[in-house]
Amino acid sequence: MHEMSLCEGIRSVLETQAATHKLDRITRVRLEIGQFAGVEKPALEFAWSVVMRGSHAEGSTLEMIDLPGRAMCFDCAQEVEIEDRLSPCPNCGSGKLMPTGGDEMRIKDLEAI
Amino acid sequence: MCTVCGCGTGSVEGHSHSHDGDHAHSHDHAHGHPHHHHDHDHSDIHFGHGPAGTEVPGMSQARLIEIETDILSENDRYAAENRGFLKGRGVLALNLVSSPGSGKTTLLVETIKALGDQPVAVIEGDQQTANDADRIRATGAPAVQVNTGKGCHLDGHMVGHAMEHLNLGAGSVLFIENVGNLVCPAAFDLGEDAKVAILSVTEGEDKPLKYPDMFTAARLAILNKTDLAPHCDIDLDTYEDNLRRVNPSIEVLRVSAKTGEGMDAWLAWLAAELAAKTGRQAAE
């Protein structure tokens, strides 16, 4: 959706971390991206190298960890994992599901020298 | 290519920030730092004894720093500031989201007229032009136009600045008309009390299924232009079923801003939300 501006947000977090921890260079960054976060991973990878240029994370490796979509089923009252927002409940087949997780967009950790 | 979305193809123009003038950003950093040297003892194998104090497969021990920070934390910080400001003043803020052409501005104009003496203010988000803010100002309500340029959504920072230009009194309603886009605005909290999605019946019953993120994030959906339903083979019940399929708890109102059908229910919803907000403020 807006991968370039997401990268700019990440860059600003990384620069703050670099200053706080007195890092020379950030070599690797791991993100956790939920199934429903609306993040287009190839677009994020593309934006990464462009946006990180001139920062402490220039040339860093980007790793993305997928987190599953989760939802609460209104009919069987179970929390279930679902493939996409319109998937039926894997337990009871109901279509009345309220997403409860999977919209995460988190910077998990980073590796620096 | 859209430099914000990364969507489409074409040339990359790099990125630029536009601010209201009171911020200066510089992204240049001086490099040339001393490097750390480590002495290693290779006789034993230890895990978790590196500088990071933990071991993660695939990551070296150079220095591992756990961050666990939301990527949108910067936006969320601005949104929280906005929310605090709005709460302090007892202002009800609604983030109106929709595709372009759903009739948001017409609905707003008719709503403001119907609200009469109720203080109202509007933040208009569009890529270009001040047309929408001009239409709102013609009703007598104060409006600030925010042009996002290449941007596809309003963010907490833009809305915070826009609010500085509005004299928001206690008990007023702030309508934030987001950029017409059913994708990106879903993820950006502006500090609002609720997202209100506006769909026009001409968009087709499967719109909620095509853009589920937005309708999951919205508390209320307004099915607008119901006067056109007989002319375009639309089954409004199917439309509502599809909305509830992506969000079982969404409230739905059928409205025609043009004929006034359903406006009473929408105005009643607004009055109840405002009473809840100002009541909460009075209770605290």
Short mmCIF file of C-alpha atoms in Angstrom, two decimals:
data_model
loop_
_atom_site.label_atom_id
_atom_site.label_comp_id
_atom_site.label_asym_id
_atom_site.label_seq_id
_atom_site.Cartn_x
_atom_site.Cartn_y
_atom_site.Cartn_z
CA MET A 1 0.00 0.00 0.00
CA HIS A 2 2.49 2.67 1.08
CA GLU A 3 5.70 0.74 1.39
CA MET A 4 7.90 3.77 0.73
CA SER A 5 6.45 5.68 3.66
CA LEU A 6 6.62 2.55 5.83
CA CYS A 7 10.34 2.40 5.03
CA GLU A 8 10.71 6.03 6.01
CA GLY A 9 9.05 5.22 9.33
CA ILE A 10 11.43 2.30 9.84
CA ARG A 11 14.41 4.47 8.93
CA SER A 12 13.46 7.00 11.55
CA VAL A 13 13.16 4.26 14.21
CA LEU A 14 16.52 2.79 13.15
CA GLU A 15 18.27 6.16 13.26
CA THR A 16 16.94 6.71 16.78
CA GLN A 17 18.22 3.24 17.78
CA ALA A 18 21.60 3.95 16.18
CA ALA A 19 21.94 7.13 18.22
CA THR A 20 20.72 5.50 21.46
CA HIS A 21 22.98 2.45 21.24
CA LYS A 22 25.86 4.28 19.52
CA LEU A 23 25.80 1.91 16.55
CA ASP A 24 28.27 2.27 13.70
CA ARG A 25 26.29 0.45 11.11
CA ILE A 26 23.09 -1.58 11.05
CA THR A 27 23.68 -4.69 8.99
CA ARG A 28 20.41 -6.57 9.27
CA VAL A 29 16.85 -5.76 10.26
CA ARG A 30 14.06 -8.21 10.96
CA LEU A 31 10.43 -7.20 10.57
CA GLU A 32 7.32 -9.07 11.59
CA ILE A 33 4.56 -8.61 9.05
CA GLY A 34 1.06 -9.92 9.67
CA GLN A 35 -0.97 -11.62 6.99
CA PHE A 36 -3.52 -8.78 7.04
CA ALA A 37 -1.08 -5.89 7.38
CA GLY A 38 -1.59 -4.96 3.76
CA VAL A 39 2.15 -4.87 3.16
CA GLU A 40 3.37 -5.82 -0.28
CA LYS A 41 6.66 -7.48 0.55
CA PRO A 42 8.37 -7.07 -2.84
CA ALA A 43 7.48 -3.36 -2.80
CA LEU A 44 8.92 -3.03 0.70
CA GLU A 45 12.13 -4.73 -0.39
CA PHE A 46 12.35 -2.45 -3.37
CA ALA A 47 11.83 0.67 -1.26
CA TRP A 48 14.30 -0.55 1.40
CA SER A 49 17.54 0.06 -0.43
CA VAL A 50 16.36 3.41 -1.77
CA VAL A 51 15.12 4.76 1.55
CA MET A 52 18.00 3.47 3.69
CA ARG A 53 20.60 5.21 1.53
CA GLY A 54 22.59 7.69 3.61
CA SER A 55 21.39 6.23 6.90
CA HIS A 56 23.11 3.90 9.37
CA ALA A 57 21.18 1.07 7.71
CA GLU A 58 22.47 1.70 4.19
CA GLY A 59 23.17 -1.63 2.53
CA SER A 60 21.52 -3.59 5.33
CA THR A 61 19.74 -6.88 4.78
CA LEU A 62 15.99 -6.89 5.26
CA GLU A 63 14.31 -10.01 6.59
CA MET A 64 10.57 -10.36 6.88
CA ILE A 65 8.88 -12.84 9.20
CA ASP A 66 5.28 -13.72 8.33
CA LEU A 67 2.73 -13.76 11.12
CA PRO A 68 -0.55 -15.62 10.55
CA GLY A 69 -3.96 -14.03 10.37
CA ARG A 70 -6.08 -14.70 13.45
CA ALA A 71 -9.76 -14.22 14.04
CA MET A 72 -12.45 -14.82 16.62
CA CYS A 73 -15.36 -16.90 15.35
CA PHE A 74 -18.70 -15.46 16.43
CA ASP A 75 -20.41 -18.84 16.11
CA CYS A 76 -18.04 -21.29 17.83
CA ALA A 77 -16.30 -18.64 19.99
CA GLN A 78 -12.83 -20.00 19.15
CA GLU A 79 -9.81 -18.01 18.15
CA VAL A 80 -8.62 -19.47 14.87
CA GLU A 81 -5.89 -18.92 12.28
CA ILE A 82 -7.16 -17.96 8.85
CA GLU A 83 -5.53 -17.59 5.44
CA ASP A 84 -7.31 -14.42 4.39
CA ARG A 85 -9.96 -12.10 5.68
CA LEU A 86 -12.76 -13.92 3.89
CA SER A 87 -11.80 -17.47 4.87
CA PRO A 88 -14.49 -19.42 6.73
CA CYS A 89 -13.86 -20.68 10.27
CA PRO A 90 -11.68 -23.84 10.08
CA ASN A 91 -13.59 -25.28 13.07
CA CYS A 92 -17.24 -24.76 12.23
CA GLY A 93 -17.30 -23.28 8.72
CA SER A 94 -18.95 -20.06 9.86
CA GLY A 95 -18.26 -16.90 7.88
CA LYS A 96 -18.76 -14.62 10.89
CA LEU A 97 -15.18 -13.98 11.89
CA MET A 98 -13.71 -10.88 13.49
CA PRO A 99 -10.00 -10.48 12.79
CA THR A 100 -8.07 -10.32 16.07
CA GLY A 101 -4.52 -10.47 14.82
CA GLY A 102 -2.42 -10.47 11.71
CA ASP A 103 -2.26 -6.73 11.14
CA GLU A 104 1.12 -6.48 12.85
CA MET A 105 3.88 -4.38 11.31
CA ARG A 106 6.74 -4.56 13.77
CA ILE A 107 10.45 -4.05 13.74
CA LYS A 108 11.54 -7.10 15.73
CA ASP A 109 15.25 -6.64 16.09
CA LEU A 110 18.36 -5.52 14.35
CA GLU A 111 21.96 -6.57 14.02
CA ALA A 112 24.65 -3.95 14.14
CA ILE A 113 28.39 -3.50 14.36
CA MET B 1 5.70 5.32 -9.64
CA CYS B 2 3.96 6.70 -6.63
CA THR B 3 6.80 7.50 -4.25
CA VAL B 4 4.64 6.92 -1.22
CA CYS B 5 2.88 3.73 -2.18
CA GLY B 6 5.53 2.21 -4.32
CA CYS B 7 2.61 1.32 -6.57
CA GLY B 8 2.69 1.38 -10.35
CA THR B 9 5.72 1.39 -12.55
CA GLY B 10 7.98 4.10 -13.88
CA SER B 11 10.82 6.12 -12.62
CA VAL B 12 11.75 6.51 -9.01
CA GLU B 13 12.00 10.15 -8.11
CA GLY B 14 13.49 9.66 -4.69
CA HIS B 15 11.53 10.95 -1.77
CA SER B 16 10.85 14.28 -0.26
CA HIS B 17 9.08 15.49 2.83
CA SER B 18 6.78 18.44 2.87
CA HIS B 19 6.06 20.03 6.19
CA ASP B 20 4.39 23.17 7.32
CA GLY B 21 7.65 25.01 7.57
CA ASP B 22 8.32 24.72 11.25
CA HIS B 23 10.24 21.52 10.93
CA ALA B 24 13.60 21.05 9.40
CA HIS B 25 14.72 17.54 8.69
CA SER B 26 18.14 16.51 7.67
CA HIS B 27 18.93 12.97 6.79
CA ASP B 28 22.63 13.39 6.36
CA HIS B 29 24.86 11.66 8.82
CA ALA B 30 28.56 11.73 9.31
CA HIS B 31 30.19 8.36 9.07
CA GLY B 32 33.63 7.22 10.05
CA HIS B 33 33.36 5.45 13.36
CA PRO B 34 35.93 3.30 15.10
CA HIS B 35 35.18 -0.38 14.84
CA HIS B 36 34.96 -2.69 17.78
CA HIS B 37 37.41 -5.54 18.09
CA HIS B 38 36.60 -8.71 19.90
CA ASP B 39 38.90 -11.31 21.32
CA HIS B 40 37.57 -14.80 20.80
CA ASP B 41 38.37 -17.94 22.67
CA HIS B 42 37.74 -20.81 20.27
CA SER B 43 38.14 -23.79 22.64
CA ASP B 44 34.53 -23.94 23.88
CA ILE B 45 31.19 -23.42 22.27
CA HIS B 46 28.85 -21.10 24.09
CA PHE B 47 25.49 -19.87 23.04
CA GLY B 48 23.91 -16.71 24.29
CA HIS B 49 27.17 -15.28 25.59
CA GLY B 50 27.68 -12.80 22.81
CA PRO B 51 27.14 -9.09 23.21
CA ALA B 52 23.45 -9.67 22.56
CA GLY B 53 23.11 -12.15 25.40
CA THR B 54 20.91 -14.27 23.22
CA GLU B 55 21.23 -16.52 20.21
CA VAL B 56 19.12 -16.27 17.11
CA PRO B 57 19.76 -18.70 14.26
CA GLY B 58 20.97 -16.90 11.18
CA MET B 59 22.04 -13.79 13.03
CA SER B 60 25.61 -13.17 14.04
CA GLN B 61 26.60 -12.04 17.50
CA ALA B 62 27.86 -8.72 16.21
CA ARG B 63 25.18 -6.94 18.17
CA LEU B 64 21.56 -7.93 18.31
CA ILE B 65 19.15 -5.31 19.54
CA GLU B 66 15.56 -6.17 20.23
CA ILE B 67 13.32 -3.34 19.18
CA GLU B 68 9.77 -4.70 19.03
CA THR B 69 8.53 -1.37 17.77
CA ASP B 70 5.51 -0.90 15.55
CA ILE B 71 6.51 0.48 12.19
CA LEU B 72 3.75 3.05 12.44
CA SER B 73 4.75 4.02 15.99
CA GLU B 74 5.69 7.53 14.85
CA ASN B 75 2.24 8.02 13.34
CA ASP B 76 0.62 6.46 16.39
CA ARG B 77 2.44 8.95 18.62
CA TYR B 78 1.00 11.89 16.67
CA ALA B 79 -2.42 10.22 16.67
CA ALA B 80 -2.28 9.80 20.45
CA GLU B 81 -1.45 13.51 20.81
CA ASN B 82 -4.43 14.38 18.61
CA ARG B 83 -6.67 12.05 20.59
CA GLY B 84 -5.58 13.65 23.87
CA PHE B 85 -6.20 17.14 22.50
CA LEU B 86 -9.65 16.17 21.19
CA LYS B 87 -10.57 14.46 24.43
CA GLY B 88 -9.51 17.48 26.46
CA ARG B 89 -11.79 19.70 24.41
CA GLY B 90 -14.66 17.21 24.21
CA VAL B 91 -14.59 17.17 20.42
CA LEU B 92 -16.01 14.20 18.50
CA ALA B 93 -13.70 13.36 15.58
CA LEU B 94 -14.77 11.11 12.73
CA ASN B 95 -12.45 9.86 10.02
CA LEU B 96 -14.48 9.59 6.81
CA VAL B 97 -13.00 7.04 4.45
CA SER B 98 -14.19 5.96 1.02
CA SER B 99 -13.29 5.57 -2.60
CA PRO B 100 -13.17 8.76 -4.68
CA GLY B 101 -16.63 9.80 -5.81
CA SER B 102 -18.70 8.07 -3.13
CA GLY B 103 -20.36 11.37 -2.27
CA LYS B 104 -18.46 12.19 0.92
CA THR B 105 -18.41 15.93 0.38
CA THR B 106 -22.09 16.13 -0.63
CA LEU B 107 -23.03 14.06 2.41
CA LEU B 108 -20.94 16.39 4.59
CA VAL B 109 -22.47 19.53 3.11
CA GLU B 110 -25.99 18.17 3.70
CA THR B 111 -25.03 16.99 7.20
CA ILE B 112 -23.64 20.39 8.17
CA LYS B 113 -26.80 22.10 6.88
CA ALA B 114 -28.99 19.70 8.86
CA LEU B 115 -26.93 20.11 12.04
CA GLY B 116 -27.81 23.81 12.13
CA ASP B 117 -26.29 25.45 15.21
CA GLN B 118 -24.14 22.45 16.12
CA PRO B 119 -20.49 23.59 15.85
CA VAL B 120 -18.73 21.65 13.12
CA ALA B 121 -15.26 21.81 11.59
CA VAL B 122 -13.84 19.93 8.64
CA ILE B 123 -10.40 18.79 7.55
CA GLU B 124 -10.40 17.97 3.84
CA GLY B 125 -7.74 15.64 2.49
CA ASP B 126 -7.12 15.44 -1.24
CA GLN B 127 -4.09 15.08 -3.44
CA GLN B 128 -4.73 18.43 -5.12
CA THR B 129 -7.12 21.43 -5.23
CA ALA B 130 -9.06 23.24 -2.52
CA ASN B 131 -12.42 22.46 -4.19
CA ASP B 132 -13.80 20.39 -1.35
CA ALA B 133 -12.82 22.85 1.39
CA ASP B 134 -14.44 25.62 -0.69
CA ARG B 135 -17.68 23.60 -0.85
CA ILE B 136 -17.63 23.12 2.93
CA ARG B 137 -16.84 26.79 3.63
CA ALA B 138 -19.84 27.76 1.50
CA THR B 139 -22.01 26.22 4.26
CA GLY B 140 -20.39 28.55 6.81
CA ALA B 141 -18.41 25.80 8.56
CA PRO B 142 -14.64 26.27 9.00
CA ALA B 143 -12.60 23.95 6.81
CA VAL B 144 -8.90 23.32 6.27
CA GLN B 145 -7.74 21.72 3.07
CA VAL B 146 -4.76 19.39 3.36
CA ASN B 147 -3.21 18.54 0.03
CA THR B 148 -1.14 15.43 0.34
CA GLY B 149 0.62 15.94 -2.99
CA LYS B 150 1.71 12.45 -3.96
CA GLY B 151 0.43 10.99 -0.69
CA CYS B 152 -2.39 8.46 -0.63
CA HIS B 153 -3.62 9.03 2.92
CA LEU B 154 -3.75 11.55 5.75
CA ASP B 155 -1.50 10.80 8.71
CA GLY B 156 -1.55 11.83 12.35
CA HIS B 157 1.05 14.54 11.81
CA MET B 158 -0.90 16.26 9.01
CA VAL B 159 -4.12 16.19 11.02
CA GLY B 160 -2.38 17.62 14.09
CA HIS B 161 -1.21 20.61 12.04
CA ALA B 162 -4.61 21.03 10.42
CA MET B 163 -6.27 21.10 13.84
CA GLU B 164 -4.08 24.06 14.82
CA HIS B 165 -5.87 26.06 12.14
CA LEU B 166 -9.33 25.24 13.47
CA ASN B 167 -10.80 26.80 16.55
CA LEU B 168 -12.30 23.61 17.96
CA GLY B 169 -14.71 24.43 20.77
CA ALA B 170 -16.12 22.03 23.35
CA GLY B 171 -18.89 19.84 22.04
CA SER B 172 -18.06 20.36 18.38
CA VAL B 173 -17.80 17.69 15.71
CA LEU B 174 -14.64 17.40 13.61
CA PHE B 175 -15.09 15.60 10.31
CA ILE B 176 -11.83 14.45 8.75
CA GLU B 177 -12.48 13.69 5.12
CA ASN B 178 -9.67 11.37 4.19
CA VAL B 179 -8.14 10.99 0.74
CA GLY B 180 -10.47 8.92 -1.45
CA ASN B 181 -8.72 5.57 -1.14
CA LEU B 182 -9.89 2.29 0.36
CA VAL B 183 -6.43 0.88 1.04
CA CYS B 184 -3.88 3.03 2.89
CA PRO B 185 -6.08 5.16 5.17
CA ALA B 186 -7.18 1.95 6.94
CA ALA B 187 -3.78 1.64 8.63
CA PHE B 188 -3.23 5.23 9.73
CA ASP B 189 -4.75 6.25 13.03
CA LEU B 190 -5.46 9.98 13.08
CA GLY B 191 -6.71 10.15 16.68
CA GLU B 192 -10.35 9.85 15.62
CA ASP B 193 -13.19 8.34 17.66
CA ALA B 194 -14.34 6.20 14.75
CA LYS B 195 -13.77 5.55 11.09
CA VAL B 196 -16.91 5.96 9.03
CA ALA B 197 -16.79 4.28 5.63
CA ILE B 198 -18.94 5.76 2.92
CA LEU B 199 -19.88 3.61 -0.06
CA SER B 200 -22.12 4.54 -2.93
CA VAL B 201 -24.52 1.91 -4.22
CA THR B 202 -23.10 2.31 -7.75
CA GLU B 203 -19.76 0.87 -6.63
CA GLY B 204 -21.17 -2.66 -6.55
CA GLU B 205 -22.15 -5.04 -3.79
CA ASP B 206 -18.76 -6.73 -3.69
CA LYS B 207 -16.81 -3.57 -2.75
CA PRO B 208 -16.50 -4.68 0.90
CA LEU B 209 -15.08 -8.03 -0.21
CA LYS B 210 -12.57 -6.37 -2.53
CA TYR B 211 -11.28 -3.96 0.12
CA PRO B 212 -11.82 -5.80 3.41
CA ASP B 213 -9.12 -3.94 5.38
CA MET B 214 -11.02 -0.69 5.32
CA PHE B 215 -14.37 -2.16 6.25
CA THR B 216 -12.81 -4.13 9.09
CA ALA B 217 -11.37 -0.89 10.47
CA ALA B 218 -14.63 1.07 10.16
CA ARG B 219 -17.27 1.22 12.90
CA LEU B 220 -20.05 2.55 10.68
CA ALA B 221 -20.70 2.13 6.97
CA ILE B 222 -22.96 4.55 5.17
CA LEU B 223 -24.49 3.17 1.99
CA ASN B 224 -24.91 6.42 0.08
CA LYS B 225 -26.85 7.28 -3.10
CA THR B 226 -29.65 4.83 -2.31
CA ASP B 227 -31.83 6.85 -4.70
CA LEU B 228 -29.79 5.31 -7.53
CA ALA B 229 -30.30 1.70 -6.42
CA PRO B 230 -33.35 1.04 -8.67
CA HIS B 231 -31.36 2.20 -11.70
CA CYS B 232 -28.29 0.03 -11.29
CA ASP B 233 -29.35 -3.54 -10.44
CA ILE B 234 -28.07 -3.33 -6.91
CA ASP B 235 -29.36 -5.44 -4.08
CA LEU B 236 -28.82 -3.41 -0.91
CA ASP B 237 -29.32 -6.46 1.33
CA THR B 238 -26.44 -8.23 -0.43
CA TYR B 239 -24.37 -5.08 0.02
CA GLU B 240 -25.06 -5.17 3.78
CA ASP B 241 -24.41 -8.92 3.97
CA ASN B 242 -21.00 -8.41 2.38
CA LEU B 243 -20.16 -5.62 4.81
CA ARG B 244 -21.03 -7.88 7.75
CA ARG B 245 -19.04 -10.73 6.22
CA VAL B 246 -15.82 -8.73 6.53
CA ASN B 247 -16.86 -7.04 9.79
CA PRO B 248 -19.65 -8.76 11.76
CA SER B 249 -19.97 -5.83 14.16
CA ILE B 250 -20.14 -3.00 11.62
CA GLU B 251 -23.16 -0.70 11.80
CA VAL B 252 -24.81 0.11 8.46
CA LEU B 253 -26.99 3.05 7.49
CA ARG B 254 -28.71 3.52 4.12
CA VAL B 255 -28.63 7.15 3.11
CA SER B 256 -29.27 9.35 0.12
CA ALA B 257 -27.60 12.70 0.69
CA LYS B 258 -29.45 13.93 -2.39
CA THR B 259 -33.05 13.06 -1.43
CA GLY B 260 -32.49 13.15 2.33
CA GLU B 261 -33.57 9.53 2.78
CA GLY B 262 -31.93 8.02 5.86
CA MET B 263 -30.37 11.31 6.96
CA ASP B 264 -32.37 11.24 10.21
CA ALA B 265 -30.75 7.95 11.25
CA TRP B 266 -27.28 9.32 10.44
CA LEU B 267 -27.92 12.51 12.41
CA ALA B 268 -29.21 10.42 15.33
CA TRP B 269 -26.03 8.30 15.21
CA LEU B 270 -23.93 11.49 15.30
CA ALA B 271 -25.93 12.93 18.21
CA ALA B 272 -25.51 9.71 20.20
CA GLU B 273 -21.74 9.59 19.55
CA LEU B 274 -21.34 13.23 20.52
CA ALA B 275 -23.39 12.76 23.70
CA ALA B 276 -21.24 9.74 24.60
CA LYS B 277 -18.03 11.72 24.01
CA THR B 278 -19.03 14.84 25.92
CA GLY B 279 -20.66 12.69 28.64
CA ARG B 280 -17.39 10.79 29.07
CA GLN B 281 -15.52 14.08 29.32
CA ALA B 282 -17.97 15.43 31.92
CA ALA B 283 -17.69 12.20 33.95
CA GLU B 284 -13.91 12.42 34.21
#
